[in-house]
Tab-separated table of C-alpha atoms in Angstrom:
chain	number	residue	atom	x	y	z
J	197	MET	CA	41.263	60.414	-30.548
J	198	PRO	CA	43.144	59.961	-33.830
J	199	LYS	CA	45.062	56.718	-34.156
J	200	ILE	CA	48.714	57.060	-33.214
J	201	HIS	CA	50.933	54.982	-35.463
J	202	GLY	CA	53.890	55.086	-37.798
J	203	ILE	CA	56.738	57.571	-37.555
J	204	ILE	CA	56.405	59.542	-34.318
J	205	ALA	CA	58.927	62.351	-34.690
J	206	TYR	CA	60.729	63.939	-31.759
J	207	PRO	CA	61.712	67.562	-32.366
J	208	VAL	CA	64.531	69.207	-30.465
J	209	THR	CA	63.804	72.314	-28.419
J	210	PRO	CA	65.534	75.262	-30.132
J	211	PHE	CA	67.223	77.909	-27.997
J	212	ALA	CA	68.017	81.482	-29.030
J	213	SER	CA	71.391	83.105	-28.325
J	214	ASP	CA	70.062	84.376	-24.958
J	215	ASP	CA	69.072	80.782	-23.985
J	216	THR	CA	65.328	81.419	-24.283
J	217	ILE	CA	63.022	79.173	-26.305
J	218	ASP	CA	63.234	80.068	-29.992
J	219	THR	CA	59.549	79.684	-30.818
J	220	ALA	CA	59.958	80.642	-34.469
J	221	ALA	CA	62.602	77.947	-34.981
J	222	LEU	CA	60.459	75.377	-33.149
J	223	SER	CA	57.412	76.218	-35.271
J	224	GLY	CA	59.477	75.905	-38.422
J	225	LEU	CA	60.956	72.559	-37.407
J	226	VAL	CA	57.587	71.084	-36.446
J	227	ASP	CA	55.980	72.326	-39.666
J	228	ARG	CA	58.858	70.827	-41.678
J	229	LEU	CA	58.326	67.440	-40.012
J	230	VAL	CA	54.569	67.452	-40.585
J	231	ARG	CA	54.951	68.522	-44.212
J	232	ALA	CA	57.495	65.736	-44.709
J	233	GLY	CA	54.796	63.228	-43.818
J	234	VAL	CA	55.515	61.992	-40.283
J	235	HIS	CA	52.508	60.447	-38.598
J	236	ALA	CA	52.731	62.166	-35.184
J	237	ILE	CA	54.806	64.725	-33.277
J	238	ALA	CA	56.118	64.107	-29.755
J	239	PRO	CA	57.720	67.166	-28.136
J	240	LEU	CA	59.465	67.203	-24.786
J	241	GLY	CA	61.116	63.837	-24.586
J	242	SER	CA	64.819	63.444	-23.919
J	243	THR	CA	65.520	64.780	-27.428
J	244	GLY	CA	63.522	67.884	-26.516
J	245	GLU	CA	65.620	68.400	-23.356
J	246	LEU	CA	62.580	68.289	-21.085
J	247	ALA	CA	64.761	67.691	-18.030
J	248	TYR	CA	66.444	71.092	-18.542
J	249	LEU	CA	63.300	73.238	-18.945
J	250	ASP	CA	61.395	75.183	-16.314
J	251	GLU	CA	57.608	75.181	-16.185
J	252	ASN	CA	57.121	78.335	-18.257
J	253	GLU	CA	59.415	76.912	-20.919
J	254	PHE	CA	57.509	73.632	-20.869
J	255	ASP	CA	54.263	75.502	-21.459
J	256	THR	CA	55.815	77.524	-24.268
J	257	VAL	CA	57.010	74.399	-26.097
J	258	VAL	CA	53.595	72.752	-25.726
J	259	ASP	CA	51.708	75.790	-27.015
J	260	THR	CA	54.125	76.409	-29.881
J	261	THR	CA	54.146	72.786	-31.007
J	262	ILE	CA	50.384	72.307	-30.935
J	263	SER	CA	49.880	75.584	-32.779
J	264	ALA	CA	52.400	74.605	-35.459
J	265	VAL	CA	50.879	71.152	-35.919
J	266	ASP	CA	47.441	72.759	-36.285
J	267	GLY	CA	45.580	69.477	-36.044
J	268	ARG	CA	47.319	67.840	-38.997
J	269	VAL	CA	48.728	64.906	-36.982
J	270	PRO	CA	48.433	63.695	-33.371
J	271	VAL	CA	50.621	65.308	-30.708
J	272	VAL	CA	52.020	63.220	-27.828
J	273	VAL	CA	53.563	65.468	-25.158
J	274	GLY	CA	56.272	64.267	-22.792
J	275	VAL	CA	55.281	65.363	-19.271
J	276	SER	CA	57.671	63.404	-17.046
J	277	ASP	CA	59.010	64.817	-13.799
J	278	VAL	CA	60.437	63.458	-10.553
J	279	THR	CA	57.252	64.343	-8.664
J	280	THR	CA	53.751	63.122	-9.314
J	281	ALA	CA	52.302	66.590	-8.641
J	282	LYS	CA	54.406	68.313	-11.291
J	283	THR	CA	53.827	65.511	-13.785
J	284	ILE	CA	50.076	65.965	-13.278
J	285	ARG	CA	50.382	69.738	-13.739
J	286	ARG	CA	52.189	69.213	-17.017
J	287	ALA	CA	49.746	66.538	-18.175
J	288	ARG	CA	46.762	68.772	-17.434
J	289	TYR	CA	48.403	71.673	-19.247
J	290	ALA	CA	49.097	69.517	-22.287
J	291	GLU	CA	45.513	68.251	-22.337
J	292	LYS	CA	44.082	71.765	-22.061
J	293	ALA	CA	46.387	72.974	-24.847
J	294	GLY	CA	45.065	70.298	-27.194
J	295	ALA	CA	47.475	67.358	-26.943
J	296	ASP	CA	46.120	64.001	-28.064
J	297	ALA	CA	48.111	62.004	-25.480
J	298	VAL	CA	50.878	62.347	-22.923
J	299	MET	CA	54.013	60.275	-22.435
J	300	VAL	CA	55.305	59.459	-18.948
J	301	LEU	CA	58.724	58.126	-17.967
J	302	PRO	CA	58.854	57.108	-14.269
J	303	VAL	CA	61.857	59.222	-13.336
J	304	SER	CA	62.731	59.619	-9.668
J	305	TYR	CA	65.708	60.309	-7.433
J	306	TRP	CA	64.821	57.233	-5.388
J	307	LYS	CA	64.318	54.027	-7.328
J	308	LEU	CA	60.586	53.401	-7.304
J	309	THR	CA	58.952	50.154	-6.258
J	310	GLU	CA	56.277	48.606	-8.459
J	311	ARG	CA	53.636	49.800	-5.993
J	312	GLU	CA	54.922	53.360	-6.331
J	313	ILE	CA	55.119	53.153	-10.127
J	314	VAL	CA	51.524	51.950	-10.365
J	315	GLN	CA	50.284	54.706	-8.056
J	316	HIS	CA	52.239	57.328	-10.012
J	317	TYR	CA	50.559	56.331	-13.268
J	318	ARG	CA	47.172	55.889	-11.588
J	319	SER	CA	47.298	59.410	-10.175
J	320	ILE	CA	48.146	60.839	-13.569
J	321	GLY	CA	45.458	58.836	-15.333
J	322	GLU	CA	42.802	59.966	-12.866
J	323	ALA	CA	43.783	63.613	-13.374
J	324	ILE	CA	43.365	63.751	-17.170
J	325	GLY	CA	41.004	62.548	-19.848
J	326	ILE	CA	43.475	61.771	-22.642
J	327	PRO	CA	45.581	58.619	-23.122
J	328	THR	CA	48.919	58.016	-21.443
J	329	MET	CA	51.864	56.335	-23.121
J	330	ALA	CA	54.024	54.541	-20.543
J	331	TYR	CA	57.665	55.078	-21.482
J	332	ASN	CA	60.102	52.333	-20.472
J	333	ASN	CA	63.692	53.546	-20.735
J	334	PRO	CA	65.832	52.078	-17.950
J	335	ALA	CA	68.986	53.650	-19.407
J	336	THR	CA	67.762	57.139	-18.465
J	337	ALA	CA	65.153	56.532	-15.755
J	338	GLY	CA	67.022	53.841	-13.856
J	339	ILE	CA	63.764	51.892	-13.687
J	340	ASP	CA	62.921	48.916	-15.868
J	341	MET	CA	59.201	48.220	-16.143
J	342	SER	CA	58.624	44.564	-16.985
J	343	PRO	CA	56.082	43.444	-19.590
J	344	GLU	CA	54.043	41.976	-16.731
J	345	LEU	CA	53.919	45.325	-14.925
J	346	LEU	CA	53.077	47.277	-18.074
J	347	VAL	CA	50.205	44.950	-18.945
J	348	LYS	CA	48.968	45.050	-15.356
J	349	MET	CA	48.825	48.850	-15.518
J	350	PHE	CA	47.116	48.718	-18.905
J	351	GLU	CA	44.406	46.587	-17.349
J	352	THR	CA	43.998	48.550	-14.107
J	353	VAL	CA	45.082	52.181	-14.641
J	354	ASP	CA	42.759	54.740	-16.220
J	355	ASN	CA	43.918	56.117	-19.573
J	356	LEU	CA	47.127	54.063	-19.807
J	357	THR	CA	46.694	52.729	-23.336
J	358	MET	CA	50.156	52.581	-24.972
J	359	VAL	CA	53.754	51.582	-24.264
J	360	LYS	CA	56.969	53.017	-25.648
J	361	GLU	CA	59.754	50.441	-25.285
J	362	SER	CA	63.387	51.565	-25.489
J	363	THR	CA	65.419	48.513	-24.555
J	364	GLY	CA	65.507	47.036	-28.056
J	365	ASP	CA	64.558	43.649	-26.600
J	366	LEU	CA	62.045	42.284	-29.076
J	367	SER	CA	61.037	39.494	-26.708
J	368	ARG	CA	59.483	42.205	-24.501
J	369	MET	CA	57.202	43.326	-27.305
J	370	GLN	CA	56.219	39.739	-27.948
J	371	ARG	CA	55.568	39.174	-24.248
J	372	ILE	CA	53.409	42.300	-24.003
J	373	ALA	CA	51.411	41.164	-27.020
J	374	GLU	CA	50.990	37.711	-25.490
J	375	LEU	CA	49.928	38.948	-22.059
J	376	SER	CA	47.547	41.595	-23.392
J	377	GLY	CA	46.070	39.461	-26.136
J	378	GLY	CA	47.400	41.944	-28.662
J	379	ARG	CA	45.367	44.798	-27.161
J	380	LEU	CA	48.256	46.930	-25.859
J	381	PRO	CA	50.060	48.855	-28.630
J	382	VAL	CA	53.856	48.980	-28.308
J	383	TYR	CA	55.986	51.645	-29.966
J	384	ASN	CA	59.665	51.082	-30.649
J	385	ARG	CA	62.212	53.608	-29.340
J	386	SER	CA	65.398	51.664	-30.132
J	387	ASN	CA	66.757	53.199	-33.357
J	388	PRO	CA	69.295	50.416	-34.078
J	389	ARG	CA	66.569	47.725	-33.721
J	390	VAL	CA	63.858	49.529	-35.653
J	391	LEU	CA	63.624	47.152	-38.600
J	392	GLU	CA	63.243	44.071	-36.402
J	393	ALA	CA	60.733	45.900	-34.188
J	394	LEU	CA	58.552	47.011	-37.080
J	395	LYS	CA	58.667	43.531	-38.594
J	396	ALA	CA	57.589	42.241	-35.182
J	397	SER	CA	54.440	44.392	-35.452
J	398	ALA	CA	55.443	47.435	-33.407
J	399	SER	CA	52.710	50.051	-33.785
J	400	GLY	CA	55.224	52.734	-34.656
J	401	TRP	CA	58.746	54.108	-34.375
J	402	CYS	CA	59.436	56.930	-31.917
J	403	THR	CA	62.528	58.677	-33.252
J	404	ALA	CA	64.424	61.945	-33.627
J	405	ALA	CA	65.927	60.809	-36.939
J	406	PRO	CA	63.229	62.518	-39.086
J	407	CYS	CA	64.588	65.883	-37.917
J	408	LEU	CA	67.551	65.102	-40.167
J	409	ARG	CA	66.273	62.567	-42.685
J	410	PRO	CA	62.474	62.320	-42.671
J	411	GLN	CA	61.864	60.624	-46.010
J	412	PRO	CA	64.049	57.529	-45.487
J	413	CYS	CA	62.362	56.957	-42.109
J	414	ILE	CA	58.909	57.164	-43.660
J	415	ASP	CA	59.974	54.965	-46.596
J	416	LEU	CA	61.277	52.323	-44.186
J	417	TYR	CA	58.002	52.237	-42.278
J	418	ASP	CA	55.928	52.128	-45.468
J	419	ALA	CA	58.063	49.323	-46.910
J	420	VAL	CA	57.555	47.165	-43.817
J	421	ARG	CA	53.810	47.769	-43.870
J	422	ALA	CA	53.698	46.864	-47.556
J	423	GLY	CA	55.647	43.668	-46.941
J	424	ASP	CA	58.504	44.827	-49.180
J	425	VAL	CA	61.287	43.184	-47.175
J	426	ASP	CA	64.062	43.982	-49.650
J	427	LYS	CA	63.237	47.690	-49.776
J	428	ALA	CA	62.879	47.868	-45.998
J	429	GLN	CA	66.285	46.242	-45.537
J	430	LYS	CA	67.846	48.646	-48.044
J	431	MET	CA	66.391	51.681	-46.281
J	432	TYR	CA	67.518	50.370	-42.917
J	433	ASP	CA	71.055	49.655	-44.125
J	434	GLU	CA	71.307	53.226	-45.442
J	435	LEU	CA	69.979	54.744	-42.227
J	436	LYS	CA	71.744	52.514	-39.699
J	437	PRO	CA	75.091	54.406	-39.456
J	438	LEU	CA	73.237	57.697	-38.884
J	439	LEU	CA	70.903	56.123	-36.336
J	440	GLU	CA	73.787	54.621	-34.387
J	441	PHE	CA	75.717	57.886	-34.464
J	442	ILE	CA	72.962	60.144	-33.154
J	443	VAL	CA	72.142	57.729	-30.334
J	444	ALA	CA	75.767	57.250	-29.272
J	445	GLY	CA	76.484	60.993	-29.323
J	446	GLY	CA	73.358	62.049	-27.428
J	447	LEU	CA	70.215	62.915	-29.371
J	448	ALA	CA	69.867	66.583	-28.445
J	449	THR	CA	73.549	67.238	-29.172
J	450	THR	CA	73.803	65.340	-32.452
J	451	VAL	CA	70.423	66.309	-33.896
J	452	LYS	CA	71.021	69.996	-33.204
J	453	ALA	CA	74.437	69.761	-34.852
J	454	GLY	CA	72.914	67.954	-37.816
J	455	LEU	CA	70.202	70.558	-38.258
J	456	GLU	CA	72.834	73.293	-38.231
J	457	LEU	CA	74.806	71.411	-40.899
J	458	LEU	CA	71.599	71.297	-42.952
J	459	GLY	CA	71.202	75.053	-42.613
J	460	ILE	CA	68.435	74.898	-40.006
J	461	GLY	CA	69.512	76.865	-36.954
J	462	VAL	CA	68.122	75.633	-33.640
J	463	GLY	CA	70.858	76.809	-31.276
J	464	GLU	CA	73.014	74.793	-28.931
J	465	PRO	CA	71.910	72.206	-26.383
J	466	ARG	CA	71.429	73.521	-22.861
J	467	ARG	CA	74.249	73.038	-20.353
J	468	PRO	CA	75.496	70.740	-19.023
J	469	LEU	CA	75.114	69.355	-22.558
J	470	LEU	CA	77.737	70.675	-24.961
J	471	PRO	CA	77.698	71.167	-28.738
J	472	LEU	CA	79.088	68.363	-30.854
J	473	ASP	CA	82.876	68.587	-31.231
J	474	ASP	CA	84.666	69.149	-34.546
J	475	GLN	CA	85.454	65.477	-35.076
J	476	GLY	CA	81.843	64.536	-34.467
J	477	ARG	CA	80.586	67.261	-36.783
J	478	ALA	CA	82.861	66.047	-39.566
J	479	ARG	CA	81.583	62.500	-39.191
J	480	LEU	CA	77.985	63.690	-39.039
J	481	GLN	CA	78.477	65.694	-42.208
J	482	GLU	CA	79.647	62.521	-43.953
J	483	LEU	CA	76.625	60.603	-42.748
J	484	LEU	CA	74.188	63.291	-43.829
J	485	THR	CA	75.765	63.313	-47.269
J	486	GLN	CA	75.519	59.540	-47.578
J	487	THR	CA	71.895	59.074	-46.516
């Protein structure tokens, strides 16, 4: 498996005017990201509106994305669902389609116990032969997986080899590194804390920001790796207002609005999400002009 590192870009899922998947727009967006130099593509996270897609649409996004990437960078497919059975179906489909890894958020109507979380990931790992990235995002899943639990699963669950951490708590990354002896890679998902996370040796930055501004994101990552602290701080300071805005306004909503402002049509977010309002669009236009 190719090494997964660096800028892991999250494309939106484009919809046509009849609310079907716009495969041409998705292919174009993915190709644009790869050509810009991102290090991996991760479709079907929250930015990709996975929660609002049916199974045929899921399959379409997987096939379209992997075809557009065409082996140029790794593909990490979000496969999360409220049931273990459907998550396994999606994970198997992604593997068969050519994904390099899958990402799993432990979403559930009932709050899961640690025993249930472990079994959920174990069942998925036993069903596939590609790596799993455990996604900790208590703000959306309602479940907070501790560093101790994540390292325990890394040591005992087949194929669980990576963690995506969204809380922005750098002490968690440090604790995971300590408990795993540095063997468990952690990827940062907190846009506002990206500079600190990369400086703290995060293996990469999972972000939707490259959809709008790919080069500054790549330059920030490269500057940190090169030890150019001043350049990294400059890139971060330029990006920070945009990063804060797209997170606060909802990634699917703000990124789709931003792409439209850039002349890249990807349609509206799927209801109940609504398009960005006029005030938000005006502010986003300012931010895109400044960065």
